[in-house]
JSON list of C-alpha atoms in Angstrom, two decimals:
[
{"chain": "C", "resi": 1417, "resn": "GLY", "atom": "CA", "xyz": [-0.02, -0.08, -0.01]},
{"chain": "C", "resi": 1418, "resn": "ALA", "atom": "CA", "xyz": [0.92, 3.60, -0.33]},
{"chain": "C", "resi": 1419, "resn": "GLY", "atom": "CA", "xyz": [3.02, 5.27, 2.30]},
{"chain": "C", "resi": 1420, "resn": "VAL", "atom": "CA", "xyz": [2.90, 8.84, 3.46]},
{"chain": "C", "resi": 1421, "resn": "SER", "atom": "CA", "xyz": [3.08, 11.23, 0.43]},
{"chain": "C", "resi": 1422, "resn": "GLN", "atom": "CA", "xyz": [4.54, 14.75, 0.55]},
{"chain": "C", "resi": 1423, "resn": "SER", "atom": "CA", "xyz": [4.38, 17.32, -2.10]},
{"chain": "C", "resi": 1424, "resn": "PRO", "atom": "CA", "xyz": [6.24, 19.09, -3.53]},
{"chain": "C", "resi": 1425, "resn": "SER", "atom": "CA", "xyz": [9.49, 17.32, -2.88]},
{"chain": "C", "resi": 1426, "resn": "ASN", "atom": "CA", "xyz": [11.54, 20.51, -3.42]},
{"chain": "C", "resi": 1427, "resn": "LYS", "atom": "CA", "xyz": [10.39, 24.04, -3.06]},
{"chain": "C", "resi": 1428, "resn": "VAL", "atom": "CA", "xyz": [12.41, 27.13, -3.83]},
{"chain": "C", "resi": 1429, "resn": "THR", "atom": "CA", "xyz": [10.97, 30.59, -3.13]},
{"chain": "C", "resi": 1430, "resn": "GLU", "atom": "CA", "xyz": [11.85, 34.13, -2.47]},
{"chain": "C", "resi": 1431, "resn": "LYS", "atom": "CA", "xyz": [11.89, 35.61, 1.04]},
{"chain": "C", "resi": 1432, "resn": "GLY", "atom": "CA", "xyz": [8.53, 37.14, 1.96]},
{"chain": "C", "resi": 1433, "resn": "LYS", "atom": "CA", "xyz": [6.43, 34.80, -0.08]},
{"chain": "C", "resi": 1434, "resn": "ASP", "atom": "CA", "xyz": [3.98, 32.31, 1.22]},
{"chain": "C", "resi": 1435, "resn": "VAL", "atom": "CA", "xyz": [4.32, 28.56, 0.75]},
{"chain": "C", "resi": 1436, "resn": "GLU", "atom": "CA", "xyz": [1.97, 25.62, 1.16]},
{"chain": "C", "resi": 1437, "resn": "LEU", "atom": "CA", "xyz": [3.20, 22.13, 1.81]},
{"chain": "C", "resi": 1438, "resn": "ARG", "atom": "CA", "xyz": [0.98, 19.10, 1.60]},
{"chain": "C", "resi": 1439, "resn": "CYS", "atom": "CA", "xyz": [0.92, 15.72, 3.34]},
{"chain": "C", "resi": 1440, "resn": "ASP", "atom": "CA", "xyz": [-1.25, 12.77, 2.40]},
{"chain": "C", "resi": 1441, "resn": "PRO", "atom": "CA", "xyz": [-1.02, 10.20, 5.34]},
{"chain": "C", "resi": 1442, "resn": "ILE", "atom": "CA", "xyz": [-1.50, 6.46, 5.17]},
{"chain": "C", "resi": 1443, "resn": "SER", "atom": "CA", "xyz": [-5.16, 5.64, 4.64]},
{"chain": "C", "resi": 1444, "resn": "GLY", "atom": "CA", "xyz": [-6.81, 5.01, 7.94]},
{"chain": "C", "resi": 1445, "resn": "HIS", "atom": "CA", "xyz": [-4.25, 6.62, 10.05]},
{"chain": "C", "resi": 1446, "resn": "THR", "atom": "CA", "xyz": [-5.96, 9.26, 12.27]},
{"chain": "C", "resi": 1447, "resn": "ALA", "atom": "CA", "xyz": [-2.86, 10.85, 13.81]},
{"chain": "C", "resi": 1448, "resn": "LEU", "atom": "CA", "xyz": [-0.74, 13.14, 11.66]},
{"chain": "C", "resi": 1449, "resn": "TYR", "atom": "CA", "xyz": [2.53, 15.07, 12.73]},
{"chain": "C", "resi": 1450, "resn": "TRP", "atom": "CA", "xyz": [4.57, 17.68, 11.17]},
{"chain": "C", "resi": 1451, "resn": "TYR", "atom": "CA", "xyz": [8.30, 18.09, 11.95]},
{"chain": "C", "resi": 1452, "resn": "ARG", "atom": "CA", "xyz": [11.02, 20.40, 10.73]},
{"chain": "C", "resi": 1453, "resn": "GLN", "atom": "CA", "xyz": [14.59, 19.09, 10.22]},
{"chain": "C", "resi": 1454, "resn": "SER", "atom": "CA", "xyz": [17.38, 21.50, 9.53]},
{"chain": "C", "resi": 1455, "resn": "LEU", "atom": "CA", "xyz": [20.44, 20.27, 7.44]},
{"chain": "C", "resi": 1456, "resn": "GLY", "atom": "CA", "xyz": [21.51, 16.94, 8.92]},
{"chain": "C", "resi": 1457, "resn": "GLN", "atom": "CA", "xyz": [19.99, 17.75, 12.36]},
{"chain": "C", "resi": 1458, "resn": "GLY", "atom": "CA", "xyz": [17.41, 16.33, 14.62]},
{"chain": "C", "resi": 1459, "resn": "LEU", "atom": "CA", "xyz": [13.52, 16.62, 14.34]},
{"chain": "C", "resi": 1460, "resn": "GLU", "atom": "CA", "xyz": [11.75, 19.67, 15.63]},
{"chain": "C", "resi": 1461, "resn": "PHE", "atom": "CA", "xyz": [8.06, 19.03, 16.38]},
{"chain": "C", "resi": 1462, "resn": "LEU", "atom": "CA", "xyz": [5.64, 21.48, 14.79]},
{"chain": "C", "resi": 1463, "resn": "ILE", "atom": "CA", "xyz": [2.09, 20.40, 15.07]},
{"chain": "C", "resi": 1464, "resn": "TYR", "atom": "CA", "xyz": [0.09, 17.23, 15.83]},
{"chain": "C", "resi": 1465, "resn": "PHE", "atom": "CA", "xyz": [-3.45, 16.30, 14.75]},
{"chain": "C", "resi": 1466, "resn": "GLN", "atom": "CA", "xyz": [-5.27, 13.45, 16.48]},
{"chain": "C", "resi": 1467, "resn": "GLY", "atom": "CA", "xyz": [-8.46, 12.26, 15.14]},
{"chain": "C", "resi": 1468, "resn": "ASN", "atom": "CA", "xyz": [-11.14, 15.00, 15.56]},
{"chain": "C", "resi": 1469, "resn": "SER", "atom": "CA", "xyz": [-9.43, 16.61, 18.59]},
{"chain": "C", "resi": 1470, "resn": "ALA", "atom": "CA", "xyz": [-8.13, 20.05, 18.53]},
{"chain": "C", "resi": 1471, "resn": "PRO", "atom": "CA", "xyz": [-4.56, 20.01, 17.25]},
{"chain": "C", "resi": 1472, "resn": "ASP", "atom": "CA", "xyz": [-1.53, 20.37, 19.38]},
{"chain": "C", "resi": 1473, "resn": "LYS", "atom": "CA", "xyz": [0.21, 23.54, 18.05]},
{"chain": "C", "resi": 1474, "resn": "SER", "atom": "CA", "xyz": [2.76, 23.89, 20.77]},
{"chain": "C", "resi": 1475, "resn": "GLY", "atom": "CA", "xyz": [5.72, 23.36, 18.41]},
{"chain": "C", "resi": 1476, "resn": "LEU", "atom": "CA", "xyz": [4.85, 26.10, 15.80]},
{"chain": "C", "resi": 1477, "resn": "PRO", "atom": "CA", "xyz": [7.74, 28.57, 16.05]},
{"chain": "C", "resi": 1478, "resn": "SER", "atom": "CA", "xyz": [5.79, 31.69, 15.06]},
{"chain": "C", "resi": 1479, "resn": "ASP", "atom": "CA", "xyz": [2.34, 32.86, 14.02]},
{"chain": "C", "resi": 1480, "resn": "ARG", "atom": "CA", "xyz": [3.58, 32.85, 10.56]},
{"chain": "C", "resi": 1481, "resn": "PHE", "atom": "CA", "xyz": [3.14, 28.96, 10.64]},
{"chain": "C", "resi": 1482, "resn": "SER", "atom": "CA", "xyz": [-0.20, 27.34, 10.52]},
{"chain": "C", "resi": 1483, "resn": "ALA", "atom": "CA", "xyz": [-1.64, 23.98, 9.57]},
{"chain": "C", "resi": 1484, "resn": "GLU", "atom": "CA", "xyz": [-4.96, 22.48, 8.60]},
{"chain": "C", "resi": 1485, "resn": "ARG", "atom": "CA", "xyz": [-6.27, 18.90, 8.12]},
{"chain": "C", "resi": 1486, "resn": "THR", "atom": "CA", "xyz": [-9.25, 18.59, 6.06]},
{"chain": "C", "resi": 1487, "resn": "GLY", "atom": "CA", "xyz": [-11.69, 15.68, 6.42]},
{"chain": "C", "resi": 1488, "resn": "GLY", "atom": "CA", "xyz": [-9.40, 13.99, 8.76]},
{"chain": "C", "resi": 1489, "resn": "SER", "atom": "CA", "xyz": [-7.00, 12.97, 5.91]},
{"chain": "C", "resi": 1490, "resn": "VAL", "atom": "CA", "xyz": [-4.79, 15.49, 3.82]},
{"chain": "C", "resi": 1491, "resn": "SER", "atom": "CA", "xyz": [-2.95, 18.18, 5.75]},
{"chain": "C", "resi": 1492, "resn": "THR", "atom": "CA", "xyz": [-1.49, 21.45, 4.66]},
{"chain": "C", "resi": 1493, "resn": "LEU", "atom": "CA", "xyz": [1.27, 23.28, 6.42]},
{"chain": "C", "resi": 1494, "resn": "THR", "atom": "CA", "xyz": [1.47, 27.12, 5.51]},
{"chain": "C", "resi": 1495, "resn": "ILE", "atom": "CA", "xyz": [4.24, 29.37, 6.07]},
{"chain": "C", "resi": 1496, "resn": "GLN", "atom": "CA", "xyz": [3.43, 33.00, 5.52]},
{"chain": "C", "resi": 1497, "resn": "ARG", "atom": "CA", "xyz": [6.07, 35.73, 4.73]},
{"chain": "C", "resi": 1498, "resn": "THR", "atom": "CA", "xyz": [8.91, 33.13, 4.57]},
{"chain": "C", "resi": 1499, "resn": "GLN", "atom": "CA", "xyz": [12.23, 33.94, 6.00]},
{"chain": "C", "resi": 1500, "resn": "GLN", "atom": "CA", "xyz": [15.61, 32.50, 5.40]},
{"chain": "C", "resi": 1501, "resn": "GLU", "atom": "CA", "xyz": [15.74, 30.73, 8.54]},
{"chain": "C", "resi": 1502, "resn": "ASP", "atom": "CA", "xyz": [12.62, 28.64, 7.52]},
{"chain": "C", "resi": 1503, "resn": "SER", "atom": "CA", "xyz": [14.78, 26.83, 5.01]},
{"chain": "C", "resi": 1504, "resn": "ALA", "atom": "CA", "xyz": [14.67, 23.23, 6.11]},
{"chain": "C", "resi": 1505, "resn": "VAL", "atom": "CA", "xyz": [13.23, 19.87, 5.31]},
{"chain": "C", "resi": 1506, "resn": "TYR", "atom": "CA", "xyz": [9.66, 19.58, 6.47]},
{"chain": "C", "resi": 1507, "resn": "LEU", "atom": "CA", "xyz": [8.63, 16.01, 7.38]},
{"chain": "C", "resi": 1508, "resn": "CYS", "atom": "CA", "xyz": [5.06, 14.68, 7.87]},
{"chain": "C", "resi": 1509, "resn": "ALA", "atom": "CA", "xyz": [4.34, 11.42, 9.62]},
{"chain": "C", "resi": 1510, "resn": "SER", "atom": "CA", "xyz": [1.18, 9.54, 10.52]},
{"chain": "C", "resi": 1511, "resn": "SER", "atom": "CA", "xyz": [0.12, 6.79, 12.77]},
{"chain": "C", "resi": 1512, "resn": "PRO", "atom": "CA", "xyz": [-2.92, 4.60, 13.64]},
{"chain": "C", "resi": 1513, "resn": "LEU", "atom": "CA", "xyz": [-4.91, 5.45, 16.75]},
{"chain": "C", "resi": 1514, "resn": "GLU", "atom": "CA", "xyz": [-6.65, 2.12, 17.31]},
{"chain": "C", "resi": 1515, "resn": "GLY", "atom": "CA", "xyz": [-5.80, -0.18, 20.18]},
{"chain": "C", "resi": 1516, "resn": "ASN", "atom": "CA", "xyz": [-2.92, 0.92, 22.29]},
{"chain": "C", "resi": 1517, "resn": "TRP", "atom": "CA", "xyz": [-1.90, 3.63, 20.04]},
{"chain": "C", "resi": 1518, "resn": "GLY", "atom": "CA", "xyz": [0.72, 5.16, 22.12]},
{"chain": "C", "resi": 1519, "resn": "ASN", "atom": "CA", "xyz": [3.05, 2.34, 21.27]},
{"chain": "C", "resi": 1520, "resn": "GLN", "atom": "CA", "xyz": [2.42, 2.67, 17.45]},
{"chain": "C", "resi": 1521, "resn": "PRO", "atom": "CA", "xyz": [5.48, 3.72, 15.30]},
{"chain": "C", "resi": 1522, "resn": "GLN", "atom": "CA", "xyz": [5.15, 6.84, 13.13]},
{"chain": "C", "resi": 1523, "resn": "HIS", "atom": "CA", "xyz": [5.38, 6.44, 9.33]},
{"chain": "C", "resi": 1524, "resn": "PHE", "atom": "CA", "xyz": [7.22, 9.25, 7.66]},
{"chain": "C", "resi": 1525, "resn": "GLY", "atom": "CA", "xyz": [7.08, 10.79, 4.27]},
{"chain": "C", "resi": 1526, "resn": "ASP", "atom": "CA", "xyz": [10.21, 11.75, 2.32]},
{"chain": "C", "resi": 1527, "resn": "GLY", "atom": "CA", "xyz": [9.71, 15.32, 3.17]},
{"chain": "C", "resi": 1528, "resn": "THR", "atom": "CA", "xyz": [9.61, 18.73, 1.34]},
{"chain": "C", "resi": 1529, "resn": "ARG", "atom": "CA", "xyz": [12.92, 20.49, 1.00]},
{"chain": "C", "resi": 1530, "resn": "LEU", "atom": "CA", "xyz": [12.17, 24.14, 1.32]},
{"chain": "C", "resi": 1531, "resn": "SER", "atom": "CA", "xyz": [14.75, 26.75, 0.25]},
{"chain": "C", "resi": 1532, "resn": "ILE", "atom": "CA", "xyz": [14.24, 30.45, 0.91]},
{"chain": "C", "resi": 1533, "resn": "LEU", "atom": "CA", "xyz": [16.36, 32.67, -1.25]},
{"chain": "M", "resi": 552, "resn": "ALA", "atom": "CA", "xyz": [8.83, 15.97, 30.61]},
{"chain": "M", "resi": 553, "resn": "GLN", "atom": "CA", "xyz": [10.32, 13.41, 28.32]},
{"chain": "M", "resi": 554, "resn": "SER", "atom": "CA", "xyz": [13.81, 13.71, 26.69]},
{"chain": "M", "resi": 555, "resn": "VAL", "atom": "CA", "xyz": [16.27, 11.64, 24.87]},
{"chain": "M", "resi": 556, "resn": "ALA", "atom": "CA", "xyz": [20.04, 12.05, 24.20]},
{"chain": "M", "resi": 557, "resn": "GLN", "atom": "CA", "xyz": [22.28, 10.56, 21.59]},
{"chain": "M", "resi": 558, "resn": "PRO", "atom": "CA", "xyz": [25.84, 11.47, 22.95]},
{"chain": "M", "resi": 559, "resn": "GLU", "atom": "CA", "xyz": [27.58, 10.77, 19.80]},
{"chain": "M", "resi": 560, "resn": "ASP", "atom": "CA", "xyz": [27.30, 12.85, 16.60]},
{"chain": "M", "resi": 561, "resn": "GLN", "atom": "CA", "xyz": [29.06, 10.25, 14.61]},
{"chain": "M", "resi": 562, "resn": "VAL", "atom": "CA", "xyz": [30.10, 6.58, 14.96]},
{"chain": "M", "resi": 563, "resn": "ASN", "atom": "CA", "xyz": [32.76, 5.04, 12.71]},
{"chain": "M", "resi": 564, "resn": "VAL", "atom": "CA", "xyz": [33.00, 1.31, 12.29]},
{"chain": "M", "resi": 565, "resn": "ALA", "atom": "CA", "xyz": [34.66, -1.06, 9.92]},
{"chain": "M", "resi": 566, "resn": "GLU", "atom": "CA", "xyz": [32.47, -3.43, 7.81]},
{"chain": "M", "resi": 567, "resn": "GLY", "atom": "CA", "xyz": [32.08, -6.74, 9.60]},
{"chain": "M", "resi": 568, "resn": "ASN", "atom": "CA", "xyz": [32.64, -5.30, 13.11]},
{"chain": "M", "resi": 569, "resn": "PRO", "atom": "CA", "xyz": [29.90, -4.96, 15.65]},
{"chain": "M", "resi": 570, "resn": "LEU", "atom": "CA", "xyz": [28.33, -1.56, 16.02]},
{"chain": "M", "resi": 571, "resn": "THR", "atom": "CA", "xyz": [26.71, 0.30, 18.84]},
{"chain": "M", "resi": 572, "resn": "VAL", "atom": "CA", "xyz": [24.77, 3.61, 18.76]},
{"chain": "M", "resi": 573, "resn": "LYS", "atom": "CA", "xyz": [23.91, 4.98, 22.05]},
{"chain": "M", "resi": 574, "resn": "CYS", "atom": "CA", "xyz": [20.71, 6.48, 23.38]},
{"chain": "M", "resi": 575, "resn": "THR", "atom": "CA", "xyz": [19.71, 7.49, 26.82]},
{"chain": "M", "resi": 576, "resn": "TYR", "atom": "CA", "xyz": [16.26, 8.83, 27.87]},
{"chain": "M", "resi": 577, "resn": "SER", "atom": "CA", "xyz": [14.35, 10.51, 30.67]},
{"chain": "M", "resi": 578, "resn": "VAL", "atom": "CA", "xyz": [10.72, 10.03, 31.49]},
{"chain": "M", "resi": 579, "resn": "SER", "atom": "CA", "xyz": [8.52, 10.42, 34.58]},
{"chain": "M", "resi": 580, "resn": "GLY", "atom": "CA", "xyz": [6.45, 7.21, 33.81]},
{"chain": "M", "resi": 581, "resn": "ASN", "atom": "CA", "xyz": [7.43, 4.31, 31.64]},
{"chain": "M", "resi": 582, "resn": "PRO", "atom": "CA", "xyz": [9.02, 4.69, 28.31]},
{"chain": "M", "resi": 583, "resn": "TYR", "atom": "CA", "xyz": [8.10, 3.70, 24.76]},
{"chain": "M", "resi": 584, "resn": "LEU", "atom": "CA", "xyz": [11.27, 3.68, 22.90]},
{"chain": "M", "resi": 585, "resn": "PHE", "atom": "CA", "xyz": [11.86, 3.71, 19.04]},
{"chain": "M", "resi": 586, "resn": "TRP", "atom": "CA", "xyz": [14.81, 3.65, 16.70]},
{"chain": "M", "resi": 587, "resn": "TYR", "atom": "CA", "xyz": [14.47, 5.17, 13.24]},
{"chain": "M", "resi": 588, "resn": "VAL", "atom": "CA", "xyz": [17.04, 5.29, 10.38]},
{"chain": "M", "resi": 589, "resn": "GLN", "atom": "CA", "xyz": [17.23, 8.12, 7.66]},
{"chain": "M", "resi": 590, "resn": "TYR", "atom": "CA", "xyz": [18.99, 7.65, 4.36]},
{"chain": "M", "resi": 591, "resn": "PRO", "atom": "CA", "xyz": [20.00, 10.72, 2.32]},
{"chain": "M", "resi": 592, "resn": "ASN", "atom": "CA", "xyz": [16.96, 12.68, 1.07]},
{"chain": "M", "resi": 593, "resn": "ARG", "atom": "CA", "xyz": [14.45, 10.19, 2.57]},
{"chain": "M", "resi": 594, "resn": "GLY", "atom": "CA", "xyz": [12.18, 10.30, 5.54]},
{"chain": "M", "resi": 595, "resn": "LEU", "atom": "CA", "xyz": [12.82, 8.31, 8.66]},
{"chain": "M", "resi": 596, "resn": "GLN", "atom": "CA", "xyz": [12.12, 4.49, 8.54]},
{"chain": "M", "resi": 597, "resn": "PHE", "atom": "CA", "xyz": [11.02, 2.61, 11.66]},
{"chain": "M", "resi": 598, "resn": "LEU", "atom": "CA", "xyz": [13.61, 0.07, 12.84]},
{"chain": "M", "resi": 599, "resn": "LEU", "atom": "CA", "xyz": [12.38, -1.27, 16.13]},
{"chain": "M", "resi": 600, "resn": "LYS", "atom": "CA", "xyz": [10.53, -0.39, 19.31]},
{"chain": "M", "resi": 601, "resn": "TYR", "atom": "CA", "xyz": [10.39, -1.32, 23.06]},
{"chain": "M", "resi": 602, "resn": "ILE", "atom": "CA", "xyz": [7.06, -1.30, 24.80]},
{"chain": "M", "resi": 603, "resn": "THR", "atom": "CA", "xyz": [7.30, -3.90, 27.41]},
{"chain": "M", "resi": 604, "resn": "GLY", "atom": "CA", "xyz": [8.58, -7.38, 27.92]},
{"chain": "M", "resi": 605, "resn": "ASP", "atom": "CA", "xyz": [12.04, -8.68, 26.90]},
{"chain": "M", "resi": 606, "resn": "ASN", "atom": "CA", "xyz": [14.62, -6.15, 27.21]},
{"chain": "M", "resi": 607, "resn": "LEU", "atom": "CA", "xyz": [16.36, -7.21, 23.94]},
{"chain": "M", "resi": 608, "resn": "VAL", "atom": "CA", "xyz": [14.32, -6.16, 20.86]},
{"chain": "M", "resi": 609, "resn": "LYS", "atom": "CA", "xyz": [15.06, -7.36, 17.36]},
{"chain": "M", "resi": 610, "resn": "GLY", "atom": "CA", "xyz": [14.17, -5.31, 14.37]},
{"chain": "M", "resi": 611, "resn": "SER", "atom": "CA", "xyz": [14.68, -4.80, 10.71]},
{"chain": "M", "resi": 612, "resn": "TYR", "atom": "CA", "xyz": [17.90, -5.31, 8.79]},
{"chain": "M", "resi": 613, "resn": "GLY", "atom": "CA", "xyz": [19.49, -7.27, 11.70]},
{"chain": "M", "resi": 614, "resn": "PHE", "atom": "CA", "xyz": [19.37, -4.52, 14.18]},
{"chain": "M", "resi": 615, "resn": "GLU", "atom": "CA", "xyz": [18.57, -5.03, 17.85]},
{"chain": "M", "resi": 616, "resn": "ALA", "atom": "CA", "xyz": [18.52, -2.82, 20.78]},
{"chain": "M", "resi": 617, "resn": "GLU", "atom": "CA", "xyz": [18.80, -3.44, 24.57]},
{"chain": "M", "resi": 618, "resn": "PHE", "atom": "CA", "xyz": [16.54, -1.73, 27.06]},
{"chain": "M", "resi": 619, "resn": "ASN", "atom": "CA", "xyz": [18.29, -1.03, 30.39]},
{"chain": "M", "resi": 620, "resn": "LYS", "atom": "CA", "xyz": [15.88, 0.55, 32.96]},
{"chain": "M", "resi": 621, "resn": "SER", "atom": "CA", "xyz": [18.57, 1.17, 35.55]},
{"chain": "M", "resi": 622, "resn": "GLN", "atom": "CA", "xyz": [20.74, 3.02, 33.17]},
{"chain": "M", "resi": 623, "resn": "THR", "atom": "CA", "xyz": [17.74, 4.55, 31.28]},
{"chain": "M", "resi": 624, "resn": "SER", "atom": "CA", "xyz": [19.35, 3.49, 27.99]},
{"chain": "M", "resi": 625, "resn": "PHE", "atom": "CA", "xyz": [18.34, 2.00, 24.77]},
{"chain": "M", "resi": 626, "resn": "HIS", "atom": "CA", "xyz": [21.39, 1.38, 22.71]},
{"chain": "M", "resi": 627, "resn": "LEU", "atom": "CA", "xyz": [21.03, 0.19, 19.16]},
{"chain": "M", "resi": 628, "resn": "LYS", "atom": "CA", "xyz": [23.23, -2.64, 18.16]},
{"chain": "M", "resi": 629, "resn": "LYS", "atom": "CA", "xyz": [24.22, -4.83, 15.22]},
{"chain": "M", "resi": 630, "resn": "PRO", "atom": "CA", "xyz": [26.74, -7.87, 15.26]},
{"chain": "M", "resi": 631, "resn": "SER", "atom": "CA", "xyz": [28.26, -7.27, 11.91]},
{"chain": "M", "resi": 632, "resn": "ALA", "atom": "CA", "xyz": [28.09, -3.85, 10.26]},
{"chain": "M", "resi": 633, "resn": "LEU", "atom": "CA", "xyz": [27.51, -3.39, 6.55]},
{"chain": "M", "resi": 634, "resn": "VAL", "atom": "CA", "xyz": [28.57, -0.44, 4.31]},
{"chain": "M", "resi": 635, "resn": "SER", "atom": "CA", "xyz": [24.84, 0.06, 3.49]},
{"chain": "M", "resi": 636, "resn": "ASP", "atom": "CA", "xyz": [24.12, 0.59, 7.13]},
{"chain": "M", "resi": 637, "resn": "SER", "atom": "CA", "xyz": [25.70, 4.02, 6.74]},
{"chain": "M", "resi": 638, "resn": "ALA", "atom": "CA", "xyz": [22.98, 6.48, 7.60]},
{"chain": "M", "resi": 639, "resn": "LEU", "atom": "CA", "xyz": [21.57, 8.80, 10.28]},
{"chain": "M", "resi": 640, "resn": "TYR", "atom": "CA", "xyz": [20.06, 7.10, 13.18]},
{"chain": "M", "resi": 641, "resn": "PHE", "atom": "CA", "xyz": [17.42, 8.53, 15.43]},
{"chain": "M", "resi": 642, "resn": "CYS", "atom": "CA", "xyz": [16.30, 7.37, 18.99]},
{"chain": "M", "resi": 643, "resn": "ALA", "atom": "CA", "xyz": [12.87, 8.54, 20.12]},
{"chain": "M", "resi": 644, "resn": "VAL", "atom": "CA", "xyz": [10.93, 8.22, 23.39]},
{"chain": "M", "resi": 645, "resn": "ARG", "atom": "CA", "xyz": [7.32, 8.61, 24.57]},
{"chain": "M", "resi": 646, "resn": "ASP", "atom": "CA", "xyz": [6.44, 8.92, 28.22]},
{"chain": "M", "resi": 647, "resn": "THR", "atom": "CA", "xyz": [3.42, 6.88, 29.20]},
{"chain": "M", "resi": 648, "resn": "ASN", "atom": "CA", "xyz": [2.58, 9.68, 31.60]},
{"chain": "M", "resi": 649, "resn": "ASN", "atom": "CA", "xyz": [1.98, 12.00, 28.60]},
{"chain": "M", "resi": 650, "resn": "ALA", "atom": "CA", "xyz": [-1.63, 12.23, 27.40]},
{"chain": "M", "resi": 651, "resn": "GLY", "atom": "CA", "xyz": [-0.69, 12.81, 23.82]},
{"chain": "M", "resi": 652, "resn": "ASN", "atom": "CA", "xyz": [1.06, 10.60, 21.43]},
{"chain": "M", "resi": 653, "resn": "MET", "atom": "CA", "xyz": [4.12, 12.85, 21.23]},
{"chain": "M", "resi": 654, "resn": "LEU", "atom": "CA", "xyz": [7.54, 11.38, 20.40]},
{"chain": "M", "resi": 655, "resn": "THR", "atom": "CA", "xyz": [10.71, 13.29, 21.37]},
{"chain": "M", "resi": 656, "resn": "PHE", "atom": "CA", "xyz": [13.58, 12.54, 19.16]},
{"chain": "M", "resi": 657, "resn": "GLY", "atom": "CA", "xyz": [17.28, 12.63, 19.92]},
{"chain": "M", "resi": 658, "resn": "GLY", "atom": "CA", "xyz": [19.69, 14.73, 17.74]},
{"chain": "M", "resi": 659, "resn": "GLY", "atom": "CA", "xyz": [20.68, 11.90, 15.68]},
{"chain": "M", "resi": 660, "resn": "THR", "atom": "CA", "xyz": [23.89, 9.92, 15.21]},
{"chain": "M", "resi": 661, "resn": "ARG", "atom": "CA", "xyz": [25.56, 9.50, 11.94]},
{"chain": "M", "resi": 662, "resn": "LEU", "atom": "CA", "xyz": [26.81, 6.06, 11.31]},
{"chain": "M", "resi": 663, "resn": "MET", "atom": "CA", "xyz": [29.68, 5.63, 8.92]},
{"chain": "M", "resi": 664, "resn": "VAL", "atom": "CA", "xyz": [30.73, 2.03, 7.95]},
{"chain": "M", "resi": 665, "resn": "LYS", "atom": "CA", "xyz": [33.98, 1.85, 6.17]},
{"chain": "M", "resi": 666, "resn": "PRO", "atom": "CA", "xyz": [34.74, -1.05, 3.75]}
]
């Protein structure tokens, strides 16, 4: 079956522009996560959607960052008025919530590499 | 609060030799522990997890990890390294006392296997 799909795979844009990054989770996965990874570094949590509950936005670095998840499936991460420090790889992951969901691994997409000129 | 540390930025090992990638964690409850691998320009791939039970966990590609509660460690091991194991490895933890399903990741360890 298909894994987590992210688009675009690469995005180059000018400072000050808005960007939208898309994530299609694995079908049936009700939990969805966004992370940011700077070059060769660890993962920085951004936002987490769990079923129909209000998202956990505690990791969003500024109010320029927002995310939506429509219909409990596809998610879009939006960065407004991009800055050079926003350059990074943005990773999306999903996991199921049935059973003892806390022990379920997260399944990652290949990420969107964002470069701000 | 939950946290995880990977004390080594890079581990170098010769092909055929055993490898260890270190991970220590801190939680207030019990830990769920995970190892992931990341190849260049790819997302993270799940290797193995410890939830409960046997302290030695076996996972994909011949990797295993040993849970040590007294040392709060979950080191990743492989008896014989392959050049193709060269990648970035991440340890992650979830505290069972946390209501959410949040994982905290370590900073990653780059494994270099030389032929």
